[in-house]
Coordinates of C-alpha atoms in Angstrom, one line a residue:
X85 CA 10.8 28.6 -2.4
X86 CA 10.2 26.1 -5.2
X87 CA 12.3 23.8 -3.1
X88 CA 10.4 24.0 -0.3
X89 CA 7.2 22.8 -2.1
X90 CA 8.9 20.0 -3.5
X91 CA 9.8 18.8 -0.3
X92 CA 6.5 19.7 0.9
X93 CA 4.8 17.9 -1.2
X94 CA 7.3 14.7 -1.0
X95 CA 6.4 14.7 2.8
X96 CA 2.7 15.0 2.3
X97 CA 2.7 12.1 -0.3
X98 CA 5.0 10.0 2.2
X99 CA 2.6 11.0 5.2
X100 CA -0.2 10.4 2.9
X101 CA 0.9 6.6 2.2
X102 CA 2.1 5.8 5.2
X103 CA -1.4 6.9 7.1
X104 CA -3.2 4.6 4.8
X105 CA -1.5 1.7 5.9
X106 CA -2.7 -0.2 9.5
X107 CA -1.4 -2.3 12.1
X108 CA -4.9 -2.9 13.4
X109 CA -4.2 -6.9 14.4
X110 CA -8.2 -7.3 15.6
X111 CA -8.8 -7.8 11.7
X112 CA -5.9 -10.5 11.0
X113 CA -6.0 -13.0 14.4
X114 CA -9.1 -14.9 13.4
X115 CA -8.6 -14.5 9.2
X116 CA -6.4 -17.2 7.5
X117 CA -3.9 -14.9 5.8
X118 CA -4.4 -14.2 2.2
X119 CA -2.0 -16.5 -0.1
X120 CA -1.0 -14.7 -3.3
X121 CA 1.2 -16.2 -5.8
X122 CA 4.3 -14.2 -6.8
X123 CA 4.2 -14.0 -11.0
X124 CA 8.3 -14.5 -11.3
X125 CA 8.2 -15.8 -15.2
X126 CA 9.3 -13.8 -18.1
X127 CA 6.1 -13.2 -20.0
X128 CA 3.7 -12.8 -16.9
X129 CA 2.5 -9.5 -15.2
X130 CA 6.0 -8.8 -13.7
X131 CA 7.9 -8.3 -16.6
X132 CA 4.5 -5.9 -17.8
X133 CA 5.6 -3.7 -15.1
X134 CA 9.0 -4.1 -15.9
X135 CA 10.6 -0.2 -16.4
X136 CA 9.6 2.9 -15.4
X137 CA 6.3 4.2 -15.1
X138 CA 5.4 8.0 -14.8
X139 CA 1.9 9.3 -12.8
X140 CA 0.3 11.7 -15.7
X141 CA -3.0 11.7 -14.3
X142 CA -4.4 11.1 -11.2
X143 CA -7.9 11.1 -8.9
X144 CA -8.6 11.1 -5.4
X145 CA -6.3 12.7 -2.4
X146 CA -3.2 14.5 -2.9
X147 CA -3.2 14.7 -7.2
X148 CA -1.1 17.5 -7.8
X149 CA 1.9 16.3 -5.3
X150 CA 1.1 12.9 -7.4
X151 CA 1.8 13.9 -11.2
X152 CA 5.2 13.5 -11.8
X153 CA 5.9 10.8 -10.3
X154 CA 7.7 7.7 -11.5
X155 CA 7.3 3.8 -10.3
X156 CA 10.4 2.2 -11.0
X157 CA 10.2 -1.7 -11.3
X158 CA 13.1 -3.7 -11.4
X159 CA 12.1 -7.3 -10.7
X160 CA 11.4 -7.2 -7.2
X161 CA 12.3 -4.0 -6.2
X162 CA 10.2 -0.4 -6.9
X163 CA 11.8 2.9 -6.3
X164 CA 9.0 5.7 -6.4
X165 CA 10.7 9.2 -7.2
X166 CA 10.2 13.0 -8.3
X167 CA 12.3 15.9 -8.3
X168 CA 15.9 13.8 -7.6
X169 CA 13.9 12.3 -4.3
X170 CA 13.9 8.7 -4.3
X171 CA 11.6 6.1 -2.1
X172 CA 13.4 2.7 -2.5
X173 CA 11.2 -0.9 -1.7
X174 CA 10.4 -4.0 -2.4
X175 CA 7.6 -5.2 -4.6
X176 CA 5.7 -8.3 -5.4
X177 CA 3.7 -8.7 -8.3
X178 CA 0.6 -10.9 -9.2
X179 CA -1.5 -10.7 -12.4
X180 CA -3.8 -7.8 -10.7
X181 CA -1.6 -6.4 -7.4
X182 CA 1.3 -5.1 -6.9
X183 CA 3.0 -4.1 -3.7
X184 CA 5.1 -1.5 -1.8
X185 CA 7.3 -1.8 1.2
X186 CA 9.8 1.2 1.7
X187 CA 13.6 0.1 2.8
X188 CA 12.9 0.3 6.6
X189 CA 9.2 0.4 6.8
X190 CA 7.1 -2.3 8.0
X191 CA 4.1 -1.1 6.2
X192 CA 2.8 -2.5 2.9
X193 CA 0.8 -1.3 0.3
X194 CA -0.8 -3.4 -1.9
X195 CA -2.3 -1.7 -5.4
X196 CA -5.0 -2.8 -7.6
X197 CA -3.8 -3.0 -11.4
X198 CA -5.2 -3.2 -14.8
X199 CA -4.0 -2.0 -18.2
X200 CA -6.1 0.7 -20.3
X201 CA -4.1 0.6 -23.8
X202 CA -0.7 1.4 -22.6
X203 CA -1.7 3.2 -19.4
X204 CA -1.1 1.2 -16.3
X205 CA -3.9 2.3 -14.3
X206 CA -3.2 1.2 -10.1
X207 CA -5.5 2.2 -6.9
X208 CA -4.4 1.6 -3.3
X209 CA -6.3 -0.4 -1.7
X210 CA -8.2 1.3 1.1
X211 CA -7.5 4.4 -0.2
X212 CA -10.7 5.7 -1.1
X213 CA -10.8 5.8 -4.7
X214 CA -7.2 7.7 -5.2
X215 CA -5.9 5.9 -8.6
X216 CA -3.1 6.9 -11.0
X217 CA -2.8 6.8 -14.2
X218 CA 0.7 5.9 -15.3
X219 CA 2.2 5.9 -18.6
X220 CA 5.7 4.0 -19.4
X221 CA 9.1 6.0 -20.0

């Protein structure tokens, strides 16, 4: 039974993230697409993020299938785990966003970061004010 609501929940949070994402291409045709510059030296915001990172607290949608679990950086990749599940991706990283594209998923999500102390503290963008509170391994 306890296996069951893990998986439960790893399916609601995957549901949950991939929902929020859009392929709405009204919005894009007439925008000049946003440039952001990939932070690829050694003392910038990547290697901040650099590690494993672990949800303690979180607000918005979905926080209890949330805690627990980790953001795994490793230069431009980011596995997202709990319970022996894995989510494998591709990041890229700027001084205030990060991003997340799961290994055959053309959906991206792009997060808002800043750091509290030594809490990184990320929000989805468009997600309604769902933001975790993450602290390193």
């Amino acid at each position: 039974m306890k296996f069951l609501k893990v998986i439960t929940g790893f399916v609601l949070v995957t549901a949950m993230l991939t929902a929020c994402g859009s392929d709405d291409k009204k919005e894009t045709e007439n925008k000049e697409p946003a440039k952001e510059e990939t932070v690829t030296v050694d003392n910038g915001s990547a290697s901040k993020l650099e590690g494993a990172w672990e949800i303690m607290r979180a607000e918005g949608m979905a926080v209890k299938s949330n805690l627990g679990t980790v953001y795994t950086f490793k230069g431009d990749n980011l596995t997202m785990g709990k319970s022996g599940f894995d989510n494998p991706g591709k990041t890229e990283i700027t001084d205030s966003t990060f991003s997340f594209q799961a290994e055959g998923n053309e959906y991206k999500f792009i997060y808002n970061y800043h750091f509290n102390s030594d809490t990184l503290v990320a929000e989805m963008q468009n997600s309604n004010g769902q933001i975790l509170h993450m602290v390193k391994n």
